[in-house]
Coordinates of C-alpha atoms in Angstrom, one line a residue:
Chain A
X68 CA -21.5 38.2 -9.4
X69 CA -20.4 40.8 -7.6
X70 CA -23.1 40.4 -5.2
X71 CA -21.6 36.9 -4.6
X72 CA -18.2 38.5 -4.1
X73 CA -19.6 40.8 -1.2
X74 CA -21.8 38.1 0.7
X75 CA -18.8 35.1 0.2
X76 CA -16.3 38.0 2.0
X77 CA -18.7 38.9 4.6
X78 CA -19.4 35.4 5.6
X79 CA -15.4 35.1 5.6
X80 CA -14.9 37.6 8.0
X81 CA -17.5 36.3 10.6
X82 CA -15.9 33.3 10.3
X83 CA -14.5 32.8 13.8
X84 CA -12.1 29.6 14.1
X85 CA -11.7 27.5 17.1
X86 CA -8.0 28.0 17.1
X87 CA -9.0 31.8 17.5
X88 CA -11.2 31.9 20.2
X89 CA -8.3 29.0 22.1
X90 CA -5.9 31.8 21.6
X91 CA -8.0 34.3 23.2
X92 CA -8.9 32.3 26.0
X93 CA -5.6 31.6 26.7
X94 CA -5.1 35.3 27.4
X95 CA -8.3 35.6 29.5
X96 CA -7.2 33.5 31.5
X97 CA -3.9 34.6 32.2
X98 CA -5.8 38.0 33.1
X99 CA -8.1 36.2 35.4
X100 CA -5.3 34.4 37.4
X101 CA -4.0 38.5 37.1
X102 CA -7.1 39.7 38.3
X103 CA -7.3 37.3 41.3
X104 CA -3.8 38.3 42.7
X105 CA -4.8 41.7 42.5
X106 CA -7.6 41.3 44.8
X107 CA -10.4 41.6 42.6
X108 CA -12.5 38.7 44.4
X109 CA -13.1 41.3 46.6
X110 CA -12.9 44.4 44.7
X111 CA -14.7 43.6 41.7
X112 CA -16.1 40.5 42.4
X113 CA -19.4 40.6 39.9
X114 CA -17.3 41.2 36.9
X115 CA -14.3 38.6 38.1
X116 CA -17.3 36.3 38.5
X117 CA -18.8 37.1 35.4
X118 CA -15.2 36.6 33.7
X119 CA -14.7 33.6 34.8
X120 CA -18.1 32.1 34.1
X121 CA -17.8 33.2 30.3
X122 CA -14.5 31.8 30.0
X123 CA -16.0 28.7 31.1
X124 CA -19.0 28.7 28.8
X125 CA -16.8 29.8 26.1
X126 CA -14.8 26.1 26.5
X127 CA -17.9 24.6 26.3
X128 CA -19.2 25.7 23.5
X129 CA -15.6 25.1 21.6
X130 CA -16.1 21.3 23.0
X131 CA -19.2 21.2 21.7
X132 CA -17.8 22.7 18.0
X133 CA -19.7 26.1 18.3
X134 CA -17.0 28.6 17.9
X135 CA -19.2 31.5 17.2
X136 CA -21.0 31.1 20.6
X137 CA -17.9 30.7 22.3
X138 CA -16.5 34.0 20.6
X139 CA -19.7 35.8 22.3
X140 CA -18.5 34.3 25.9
X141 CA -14.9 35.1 25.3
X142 CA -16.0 38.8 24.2
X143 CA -18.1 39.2 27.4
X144 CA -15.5 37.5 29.3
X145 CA -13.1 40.0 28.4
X146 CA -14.7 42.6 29.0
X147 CA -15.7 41.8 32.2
X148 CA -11.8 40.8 33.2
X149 CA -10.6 44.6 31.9
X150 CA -13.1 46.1 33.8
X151 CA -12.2 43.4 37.2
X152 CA -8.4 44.5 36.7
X153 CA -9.1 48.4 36.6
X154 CA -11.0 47.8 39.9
X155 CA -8.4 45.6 41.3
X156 CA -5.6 48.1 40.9
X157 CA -5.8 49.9 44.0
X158 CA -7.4 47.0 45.7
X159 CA -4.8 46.4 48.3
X160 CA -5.0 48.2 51.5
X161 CA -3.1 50.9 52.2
X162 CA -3.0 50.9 55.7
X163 CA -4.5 48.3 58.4
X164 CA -5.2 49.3 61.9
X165 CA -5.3 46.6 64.3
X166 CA -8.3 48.0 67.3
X167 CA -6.7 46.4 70.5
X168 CA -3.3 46.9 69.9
X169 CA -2.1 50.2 69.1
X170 CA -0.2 49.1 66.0
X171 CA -0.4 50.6 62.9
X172 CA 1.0 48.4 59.7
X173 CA 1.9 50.9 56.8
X174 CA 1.9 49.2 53.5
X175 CA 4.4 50.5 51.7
X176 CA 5.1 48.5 48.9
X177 CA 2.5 49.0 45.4
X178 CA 1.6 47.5 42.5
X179 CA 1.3 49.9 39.6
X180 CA 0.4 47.6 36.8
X181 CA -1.8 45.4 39.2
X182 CA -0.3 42.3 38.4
X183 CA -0.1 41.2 41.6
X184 CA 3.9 41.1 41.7
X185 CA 5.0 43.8 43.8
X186 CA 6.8 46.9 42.5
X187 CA 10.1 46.0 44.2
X188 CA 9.9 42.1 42.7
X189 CA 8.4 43.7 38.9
X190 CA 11.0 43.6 36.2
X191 CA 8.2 45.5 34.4
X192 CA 6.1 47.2 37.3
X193 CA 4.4 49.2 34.5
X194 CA 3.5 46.9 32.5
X195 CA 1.1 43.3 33.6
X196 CA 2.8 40.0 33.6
X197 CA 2.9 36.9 35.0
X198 CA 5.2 35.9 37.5
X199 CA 7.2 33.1 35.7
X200 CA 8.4 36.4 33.4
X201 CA 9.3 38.2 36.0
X202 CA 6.3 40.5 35.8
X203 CA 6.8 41.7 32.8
X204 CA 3.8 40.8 29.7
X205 CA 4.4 37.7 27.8
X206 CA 4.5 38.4 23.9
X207 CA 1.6 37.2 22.4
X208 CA 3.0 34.0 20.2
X209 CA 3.8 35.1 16.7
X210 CA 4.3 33.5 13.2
X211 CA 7.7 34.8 11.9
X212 CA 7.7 32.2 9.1
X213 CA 3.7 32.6 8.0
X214 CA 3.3 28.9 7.6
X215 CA 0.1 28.8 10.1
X216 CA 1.8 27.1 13.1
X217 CA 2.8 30.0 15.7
X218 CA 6.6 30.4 16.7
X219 CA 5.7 28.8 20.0
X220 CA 5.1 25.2 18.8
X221 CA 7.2 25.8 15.6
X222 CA 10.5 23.9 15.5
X223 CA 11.4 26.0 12.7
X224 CA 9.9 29.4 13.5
X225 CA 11.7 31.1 10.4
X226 CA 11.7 28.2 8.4
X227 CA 8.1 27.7 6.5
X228 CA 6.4 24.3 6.6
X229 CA 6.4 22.8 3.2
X230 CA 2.8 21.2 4.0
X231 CA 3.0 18.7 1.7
X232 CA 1.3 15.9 3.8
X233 CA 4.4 14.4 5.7
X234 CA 5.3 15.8 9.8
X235 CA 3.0 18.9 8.8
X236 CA 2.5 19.6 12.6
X237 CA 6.5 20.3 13.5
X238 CA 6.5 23.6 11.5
X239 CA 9.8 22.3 9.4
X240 CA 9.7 21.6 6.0
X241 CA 11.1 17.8 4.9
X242 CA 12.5 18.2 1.7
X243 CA 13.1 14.6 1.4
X244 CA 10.7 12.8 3.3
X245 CA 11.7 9.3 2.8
X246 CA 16.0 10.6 3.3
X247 CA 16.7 9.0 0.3
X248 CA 18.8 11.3 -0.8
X249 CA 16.4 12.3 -3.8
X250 CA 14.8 15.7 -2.8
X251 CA 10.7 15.7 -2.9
X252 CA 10.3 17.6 -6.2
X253 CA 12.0 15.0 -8.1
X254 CA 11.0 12.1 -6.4
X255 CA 8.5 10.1 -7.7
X256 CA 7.9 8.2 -4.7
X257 CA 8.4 11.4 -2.2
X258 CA 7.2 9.3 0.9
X259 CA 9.2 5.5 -0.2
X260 CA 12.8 5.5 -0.2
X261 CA 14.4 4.3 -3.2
X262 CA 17.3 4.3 -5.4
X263 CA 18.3 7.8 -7.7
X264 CA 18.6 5.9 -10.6
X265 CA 14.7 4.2 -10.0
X266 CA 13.9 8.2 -9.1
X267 CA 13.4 7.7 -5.6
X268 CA 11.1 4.6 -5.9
X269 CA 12.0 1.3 -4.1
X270 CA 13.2 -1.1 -6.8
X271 CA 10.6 -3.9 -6.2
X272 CA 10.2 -7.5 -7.5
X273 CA 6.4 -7.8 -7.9
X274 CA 6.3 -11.1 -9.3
X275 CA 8.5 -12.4 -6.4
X276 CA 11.4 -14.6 -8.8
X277 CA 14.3 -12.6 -7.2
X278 CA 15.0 -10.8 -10.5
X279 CA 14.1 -7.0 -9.5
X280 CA 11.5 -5.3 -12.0
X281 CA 14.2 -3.1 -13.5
X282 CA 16.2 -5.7 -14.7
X283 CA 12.6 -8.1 -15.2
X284 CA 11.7 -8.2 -18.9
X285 CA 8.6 -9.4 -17.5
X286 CA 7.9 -8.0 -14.2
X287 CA 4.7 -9.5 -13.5
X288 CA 5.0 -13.4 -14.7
X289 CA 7.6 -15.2 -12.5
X290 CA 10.7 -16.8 -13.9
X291 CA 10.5 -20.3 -14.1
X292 CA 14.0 -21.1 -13.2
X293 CA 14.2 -24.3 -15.1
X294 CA 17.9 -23.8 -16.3
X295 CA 17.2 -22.4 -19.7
X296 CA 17.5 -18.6 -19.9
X297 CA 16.5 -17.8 -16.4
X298 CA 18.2 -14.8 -16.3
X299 CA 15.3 -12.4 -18.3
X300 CA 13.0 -12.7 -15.6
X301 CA 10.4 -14.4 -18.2
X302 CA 9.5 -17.8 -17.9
X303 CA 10.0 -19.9 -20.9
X304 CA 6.9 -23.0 -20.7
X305 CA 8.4 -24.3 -23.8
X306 CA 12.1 -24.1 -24.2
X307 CA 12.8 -26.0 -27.6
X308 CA 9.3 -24.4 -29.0
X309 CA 8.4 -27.3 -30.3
X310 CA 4.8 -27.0 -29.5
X311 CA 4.5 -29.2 -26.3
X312 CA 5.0 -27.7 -23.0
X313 CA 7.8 -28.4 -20.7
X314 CA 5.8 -29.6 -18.4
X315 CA 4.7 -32.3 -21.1
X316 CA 7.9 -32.5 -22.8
X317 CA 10.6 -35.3 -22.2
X318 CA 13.4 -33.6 -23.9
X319 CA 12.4 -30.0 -22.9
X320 CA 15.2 -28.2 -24.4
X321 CA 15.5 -30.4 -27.9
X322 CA 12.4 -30.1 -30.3
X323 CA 10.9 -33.4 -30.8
X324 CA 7.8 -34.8 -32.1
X325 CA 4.6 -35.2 -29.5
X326 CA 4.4 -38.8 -30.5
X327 CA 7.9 -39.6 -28.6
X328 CA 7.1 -36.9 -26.1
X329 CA 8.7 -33.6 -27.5
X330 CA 12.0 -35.8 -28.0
X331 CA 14.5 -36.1 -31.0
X332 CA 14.9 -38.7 -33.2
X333 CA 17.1 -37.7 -36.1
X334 CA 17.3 -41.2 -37.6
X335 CA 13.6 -41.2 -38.0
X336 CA 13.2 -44.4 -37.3
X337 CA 10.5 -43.5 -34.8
X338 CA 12.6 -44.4 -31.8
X339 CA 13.4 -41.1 -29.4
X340 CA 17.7 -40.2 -29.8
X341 CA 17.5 -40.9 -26.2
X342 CA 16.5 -44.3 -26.3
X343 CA 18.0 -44.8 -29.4
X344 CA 21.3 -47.1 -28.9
X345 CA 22.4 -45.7 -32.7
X346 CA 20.5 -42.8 -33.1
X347 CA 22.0 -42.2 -36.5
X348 CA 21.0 -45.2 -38.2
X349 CA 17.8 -46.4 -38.3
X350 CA 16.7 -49.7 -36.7
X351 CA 13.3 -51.3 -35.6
X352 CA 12.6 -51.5 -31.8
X353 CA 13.5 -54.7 -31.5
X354 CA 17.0 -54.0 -32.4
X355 CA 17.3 -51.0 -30.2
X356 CA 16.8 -48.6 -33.0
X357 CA 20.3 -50.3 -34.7
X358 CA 20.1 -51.4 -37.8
X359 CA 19.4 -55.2 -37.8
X360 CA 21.8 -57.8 -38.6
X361 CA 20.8 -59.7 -41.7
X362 CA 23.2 -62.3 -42.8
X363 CA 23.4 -61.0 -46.7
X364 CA 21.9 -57.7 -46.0
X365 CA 22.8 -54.6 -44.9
X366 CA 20.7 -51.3 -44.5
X367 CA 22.5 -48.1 -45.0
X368 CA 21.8 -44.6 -45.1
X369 CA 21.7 -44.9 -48.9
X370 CA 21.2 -48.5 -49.7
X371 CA 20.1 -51.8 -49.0
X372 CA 22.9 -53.6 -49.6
X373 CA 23.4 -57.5 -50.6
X374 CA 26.2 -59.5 -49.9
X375 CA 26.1 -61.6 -53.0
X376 CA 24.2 -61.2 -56.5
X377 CA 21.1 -62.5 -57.1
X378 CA 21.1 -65.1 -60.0
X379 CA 19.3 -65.0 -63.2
X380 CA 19.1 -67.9 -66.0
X381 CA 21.4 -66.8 -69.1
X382 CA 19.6 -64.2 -71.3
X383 CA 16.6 -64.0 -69.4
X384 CA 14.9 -62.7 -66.5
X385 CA 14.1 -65.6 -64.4
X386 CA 15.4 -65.7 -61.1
X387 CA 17.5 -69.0 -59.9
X388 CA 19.0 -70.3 -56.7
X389 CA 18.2 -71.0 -53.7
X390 CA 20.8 -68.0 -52.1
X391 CA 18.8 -65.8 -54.4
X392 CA 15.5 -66.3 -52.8
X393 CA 17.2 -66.4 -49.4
X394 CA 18.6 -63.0 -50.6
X395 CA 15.7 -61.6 -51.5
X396 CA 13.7 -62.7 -48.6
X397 CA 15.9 -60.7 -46.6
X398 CA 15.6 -57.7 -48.8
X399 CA 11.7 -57.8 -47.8
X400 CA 12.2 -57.8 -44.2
X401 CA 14.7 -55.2 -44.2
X402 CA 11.9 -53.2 -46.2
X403 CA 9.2 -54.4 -43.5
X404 CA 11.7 -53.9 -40.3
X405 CA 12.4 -50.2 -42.3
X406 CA 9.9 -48.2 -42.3
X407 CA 11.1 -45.1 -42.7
X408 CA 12.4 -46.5 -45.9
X409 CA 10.0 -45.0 -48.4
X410 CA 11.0 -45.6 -51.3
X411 CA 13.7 -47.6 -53.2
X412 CA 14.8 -48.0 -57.0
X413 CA 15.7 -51.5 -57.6
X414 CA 18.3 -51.1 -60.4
X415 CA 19.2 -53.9 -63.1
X416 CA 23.1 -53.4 -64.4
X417 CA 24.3 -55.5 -66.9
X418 CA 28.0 -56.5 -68.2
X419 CA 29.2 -54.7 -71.8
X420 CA 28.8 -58.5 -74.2
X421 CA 26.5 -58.1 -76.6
X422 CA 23.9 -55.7 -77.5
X423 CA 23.4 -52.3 -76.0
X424 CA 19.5 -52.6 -76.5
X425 CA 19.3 -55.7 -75.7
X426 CA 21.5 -55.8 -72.4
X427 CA 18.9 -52.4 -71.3
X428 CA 15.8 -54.4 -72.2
X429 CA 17.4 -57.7 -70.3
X430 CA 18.5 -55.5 -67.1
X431 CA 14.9 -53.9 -67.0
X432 CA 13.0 -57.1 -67.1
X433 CA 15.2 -58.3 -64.4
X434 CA 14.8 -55.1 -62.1
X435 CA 11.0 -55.6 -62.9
X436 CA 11.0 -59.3 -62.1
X437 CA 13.5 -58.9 -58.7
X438 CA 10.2 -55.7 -57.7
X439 CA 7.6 -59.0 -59.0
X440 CA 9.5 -61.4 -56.3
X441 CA 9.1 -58.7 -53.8
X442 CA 6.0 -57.6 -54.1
X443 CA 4.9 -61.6 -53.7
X444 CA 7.1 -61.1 -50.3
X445 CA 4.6 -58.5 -49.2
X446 CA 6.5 -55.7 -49.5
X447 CA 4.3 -52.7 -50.4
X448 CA 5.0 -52.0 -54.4
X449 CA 4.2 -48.3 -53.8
X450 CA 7.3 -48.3 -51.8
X451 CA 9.5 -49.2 -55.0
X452 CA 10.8 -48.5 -58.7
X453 CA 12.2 -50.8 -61.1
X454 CA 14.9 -49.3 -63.4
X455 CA 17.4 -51.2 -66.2
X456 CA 20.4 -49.7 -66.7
X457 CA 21.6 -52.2 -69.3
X458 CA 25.6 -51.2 -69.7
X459 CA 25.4 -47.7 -69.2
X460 CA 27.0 -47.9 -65.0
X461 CA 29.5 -50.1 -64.9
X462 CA 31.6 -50.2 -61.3
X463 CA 34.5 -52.1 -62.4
X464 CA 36.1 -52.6 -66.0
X465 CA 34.5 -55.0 -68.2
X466 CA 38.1 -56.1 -70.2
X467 CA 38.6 -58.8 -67.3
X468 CA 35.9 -61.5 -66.4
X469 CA 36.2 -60.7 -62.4
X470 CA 34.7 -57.1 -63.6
X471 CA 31.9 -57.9 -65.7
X472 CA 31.0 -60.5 -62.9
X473 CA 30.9 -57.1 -60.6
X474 CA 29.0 -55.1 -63.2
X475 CA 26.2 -57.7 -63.7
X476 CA 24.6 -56.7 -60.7
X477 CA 21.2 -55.2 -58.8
X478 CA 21.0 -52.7 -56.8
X479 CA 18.8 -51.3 -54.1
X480 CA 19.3 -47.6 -53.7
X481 CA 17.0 -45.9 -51.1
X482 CA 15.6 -42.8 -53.0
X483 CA 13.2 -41.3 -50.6
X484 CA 13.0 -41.5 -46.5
Chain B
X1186 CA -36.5 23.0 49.2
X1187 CA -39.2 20.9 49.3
X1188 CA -39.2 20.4 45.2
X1189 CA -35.7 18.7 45.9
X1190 CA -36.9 15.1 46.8
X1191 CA -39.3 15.0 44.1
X1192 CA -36.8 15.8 41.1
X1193 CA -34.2 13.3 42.9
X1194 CA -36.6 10.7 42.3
X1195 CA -37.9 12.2 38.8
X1196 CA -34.1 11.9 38.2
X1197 CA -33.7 8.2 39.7
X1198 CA -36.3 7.1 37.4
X1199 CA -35.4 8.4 34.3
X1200 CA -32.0 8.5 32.4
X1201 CA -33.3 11.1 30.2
X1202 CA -31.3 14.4 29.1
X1203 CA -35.2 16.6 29.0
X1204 CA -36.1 15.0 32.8
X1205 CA -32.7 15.2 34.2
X1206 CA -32.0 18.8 33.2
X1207 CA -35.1 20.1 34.2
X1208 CA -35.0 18.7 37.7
X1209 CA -31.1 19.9 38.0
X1210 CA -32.7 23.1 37.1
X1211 CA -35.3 23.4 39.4
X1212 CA -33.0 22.5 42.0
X1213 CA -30.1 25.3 41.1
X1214 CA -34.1 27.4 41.3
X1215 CA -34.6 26.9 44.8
X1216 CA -30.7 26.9 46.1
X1217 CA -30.8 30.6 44.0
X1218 CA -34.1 31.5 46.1
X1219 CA -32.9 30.5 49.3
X1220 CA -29.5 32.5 48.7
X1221 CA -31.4 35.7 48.0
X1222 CA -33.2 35.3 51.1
X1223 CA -29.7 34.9 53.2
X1224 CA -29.0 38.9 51.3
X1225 CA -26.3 36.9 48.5
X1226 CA -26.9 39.3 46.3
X1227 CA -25.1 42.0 49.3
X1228 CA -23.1 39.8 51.0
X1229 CA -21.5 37.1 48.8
X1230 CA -21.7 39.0 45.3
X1231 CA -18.8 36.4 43.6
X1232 CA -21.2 33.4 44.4
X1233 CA -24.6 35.3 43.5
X1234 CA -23.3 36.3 39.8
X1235 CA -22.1 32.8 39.1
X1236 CA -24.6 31.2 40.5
X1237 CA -27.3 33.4 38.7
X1238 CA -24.8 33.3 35.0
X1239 CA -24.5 29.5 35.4
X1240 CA -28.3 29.1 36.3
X1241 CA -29.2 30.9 32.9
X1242 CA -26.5 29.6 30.6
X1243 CA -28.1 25.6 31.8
X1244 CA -31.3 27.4 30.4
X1245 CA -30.1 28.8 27.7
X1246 CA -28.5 24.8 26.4
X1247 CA -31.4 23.3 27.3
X1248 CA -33.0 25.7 24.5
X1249 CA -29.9 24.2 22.0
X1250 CA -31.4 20.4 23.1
X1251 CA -27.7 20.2 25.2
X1252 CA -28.9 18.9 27.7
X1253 CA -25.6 17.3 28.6
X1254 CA -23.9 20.9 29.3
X1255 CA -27.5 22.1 30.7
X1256 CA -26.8 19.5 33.3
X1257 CA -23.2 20.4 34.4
X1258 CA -24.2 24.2 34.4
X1259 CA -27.4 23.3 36.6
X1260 CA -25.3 21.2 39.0
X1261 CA -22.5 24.7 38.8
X1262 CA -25.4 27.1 39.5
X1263 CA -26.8 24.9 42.7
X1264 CA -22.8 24.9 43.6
X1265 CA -22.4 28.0 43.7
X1266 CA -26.1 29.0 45.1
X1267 CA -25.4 26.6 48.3
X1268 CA -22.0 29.2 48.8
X1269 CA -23.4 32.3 48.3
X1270 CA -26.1 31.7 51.0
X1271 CA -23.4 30.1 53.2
X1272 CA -21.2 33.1 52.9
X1273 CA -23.7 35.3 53.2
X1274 CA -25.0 33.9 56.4
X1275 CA -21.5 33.9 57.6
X1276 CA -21.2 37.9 56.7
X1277 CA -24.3 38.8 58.4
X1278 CA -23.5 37.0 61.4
X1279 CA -19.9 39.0 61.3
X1280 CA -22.0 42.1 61.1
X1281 CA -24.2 41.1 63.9
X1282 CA -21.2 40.8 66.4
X1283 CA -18.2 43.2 65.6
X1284 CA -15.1 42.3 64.4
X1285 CA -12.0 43.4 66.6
X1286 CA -10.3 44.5 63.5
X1287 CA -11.3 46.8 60.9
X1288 CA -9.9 47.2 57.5
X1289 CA -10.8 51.0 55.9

């Protein structure tokens, strides 16, 4: 382990970077240009030359990605520039004597540090620099903030790069990258602007029905917008919930039955409310779901009432008349045109004279003989009851003879539809 | 000199980094020869160390299989060969006849 320690910090500190030996090269060159104003392509010419040539190589091998290589050429260059500049530095001639004239030029004026700026022009005439400072040595370009971008290309130099992915090169930190207001560590969508109270994240609609996801109980299904609750941002495919999709459904917002296409029909008389001209009493088709007219019948919701009494021979149960038979033949139809008539109780009533048994016998044969006549007029006998009531139900008083005509009577009360 | 025509057309016919280095070589070669004859070395001492650095840096890539680089330096080395015998020529003419001004 601890060999591993040693050899991985040893390979670390051979590690040379490219930014490194850029750096470095930077500087040679300077010292080259340096070099050259001193004189040194004629003082030290071999080691300017050999300068120069490193430098070179040294580029090449960073533009071909071999940094260590280059660090070799920048090393050798470097060398080879210190020793061209300690040539160079009493390079220029002191004195020139011109043969055919007697003239002697004195040159007065040195160069101390060598940097080719005269004395009397160097802010700094001790110390190298380049011209554009006035001779005096450029600073090498620091990192006061430590963020790894030097002060020179740093727009913050004291202000650390928060390196979190976003502008990294400018050497300023963005606290809130996106500006919305809600600083990076809290953000939840650092690099999106959106609202504080979504934390930062842009309120978004994914499903595309205009009602934003934070108010969308279902964010992902679109809202059908068909009137009927389109505010929740769910779509609702069957409003009433009466099994048959709107789509499908006539009356999408009133449950119906499938067989009158999702549609009410509270008469249930199997004509739709909608279509029904009295969708309260029940009718046959023909009659626009109204009840139909009989001329001594009537249908209501609790009976089918007749006009005038059907008419019996005295003490028995035999049914006479012709208005009987017409009465009763319409008491069949109205069965047959009723359908959601399922079941009535033909009732026999008789008047108080005579005998209590006998008057309950007599009104049962008759109910039962009235349920025999209509069962011969096709009406379905599982659809009916017979029942004698004798003198037990009397509607009007029986001390007058206009009341016991009213209480010798039948009846035809609807018991189940 | 006379190797110069031959690599030209080694390098007309061939497009290939090996052929085209070695005959760039062998040129920057014989300019390097013909500048030590004209006394480079002496007389134009900036020109001779590039030449000669350049020359053995466009070896030393062709070793890496470079030959891209080994080219440029080749073609840098032959540069600076063709100078160094110029100015040398001119120098030892300049020493032949004497200069009217001298510099200590």
């Amino acid at each position: 382990m601890r060999a591993l320690l040693l050899s991985s910090f040893v390979l670390c500190a051979a590690c040379v970077t490219g930014q490194q030996v850029r750096a470095k090269s930077e500087v040679i060159k300077s010292d080259i240009e340096r070099a050259r104003r001193s004189g040194a392509m004629r003082c030290a010419p071999r080691e300017l030359a050999t300068a120069e040539a490193n430098l070179d190589f040294a580029q090449g091998e960073l533009a071909e990605g071999t940094a260590s290589r280059g660090d070799q050429h920048i090393r050798e260059a470097e060398i080879a520039i210190k020793k061209a500049i300690a040539l160079s530095k009493d390079c220029g001639p002191k004195q020139v004597t011109i043969k055919d004239t007697p003239v002697v030029v004195k040159i007065e004026t040195t160069d101390k540090d060598g940097d080719g700026i005269l004395d009397k022009d160097d802010k700094c005439p001790n110390l190298p620099g380049p011209p554009e400072n006035g001779g005096c040595p450029l600073e090498a370009p620091k990192d006061r903030d430590g963020d790894g971008i030097l002060d020179n290309v740093d727009r913050c130099p004291d202000t650390p790069e928060d390196k979190d992915g976003f502008q990294d090169e400018d050497g300023c930190p963005e606290p809130d990258n996106d500006n919305d207001g809600v600083m990076d560590g809290a953000d939840r969508c650092p690099n999106e602007p959106g609202p504080i109270e979504n934390i930062g994240c842009p309120i978004r609609d994914r499903d595309g029905d205009g009602i934003n996801d934070d108010k969308d109980q279902c964010p992902n299904e679109a809202e059908d917008k068909d009137g009927f609750q389109d505010d929740d941002g769910c779509p609702d495919l069957d409003n009433d919930k009466d099994g048959l999709p709107d789509m499908q459904d006539d009356c999408p917002n009133e449950a119906g039955p499938a067989e009158l296409k999702g549609c009410p029909d509270r008469d249930k008389d199997g004509i739709a409310d909608k279509a029904d001209a009295c969708p309260d009493q029940p009718g046959p088709p023909e009659e626009k779901g109204c009840p139909k007219k009989y001329s001594l019948v009537v249908v209501t919701k609790d009976k089918i009432e007749i006009k005038k009494q059907i008419k019996f021979a005295t003490g028995s149960a035999k049914i006479v008349g012709a208005e009987s038979q017409t009465i009763l033949n319409e008491v069949a139809q109205a069965m047959r045109d009723n359908v959601q008539i399922k079941r009535i109780r033909i009732e026999g009533h008789t008047d108080s004279v005579g005998d209590d048994g006998f008057n309950l016998k007599l009104s049962q044969n008759r109910a039962n003989s009235v349920m025999s006549a209509l069962i011969k007029l096709n009406v379905d006998p599982g659809r009916m009851e017979a029942v004698g009531y004798g003198e037990t139900r009397p509607i009007a008083s029986n001390a007058t003879a206009a009341g016991k005509a009213e209480n010798r009577r039948t009846e035809f009360n609807i018991v189940e539809q | 000199m006379k190797f110069a025509p031959a690599s030209l057309a080694l390098i007309a016919l061939s497009a290939c980094g090996p052929v085209q280095s070695t005959a760039y070589l062998m040129d920057a070669e014989v300019q390097i020869e013909a500048a030590r004859t004209a006394q480079a070395e002496r007389y134009a001492p900036y020109e001779w160390t590039s030449a000669n650095l350049y020359y053995r840096k466009s070896k030393e890539e062709v070793g890496y299989s470079d030959f891209e680089q080994a080219v440029d330096f080749a073609q840098k080395a032959q540069k600076f060969a063709v100078q160094a015998r110029e100015n040398a020529m001119k120098a030892t003419r300049k020493e032949e006849q004497p200069s009217p001004a001298k510099v200590p």
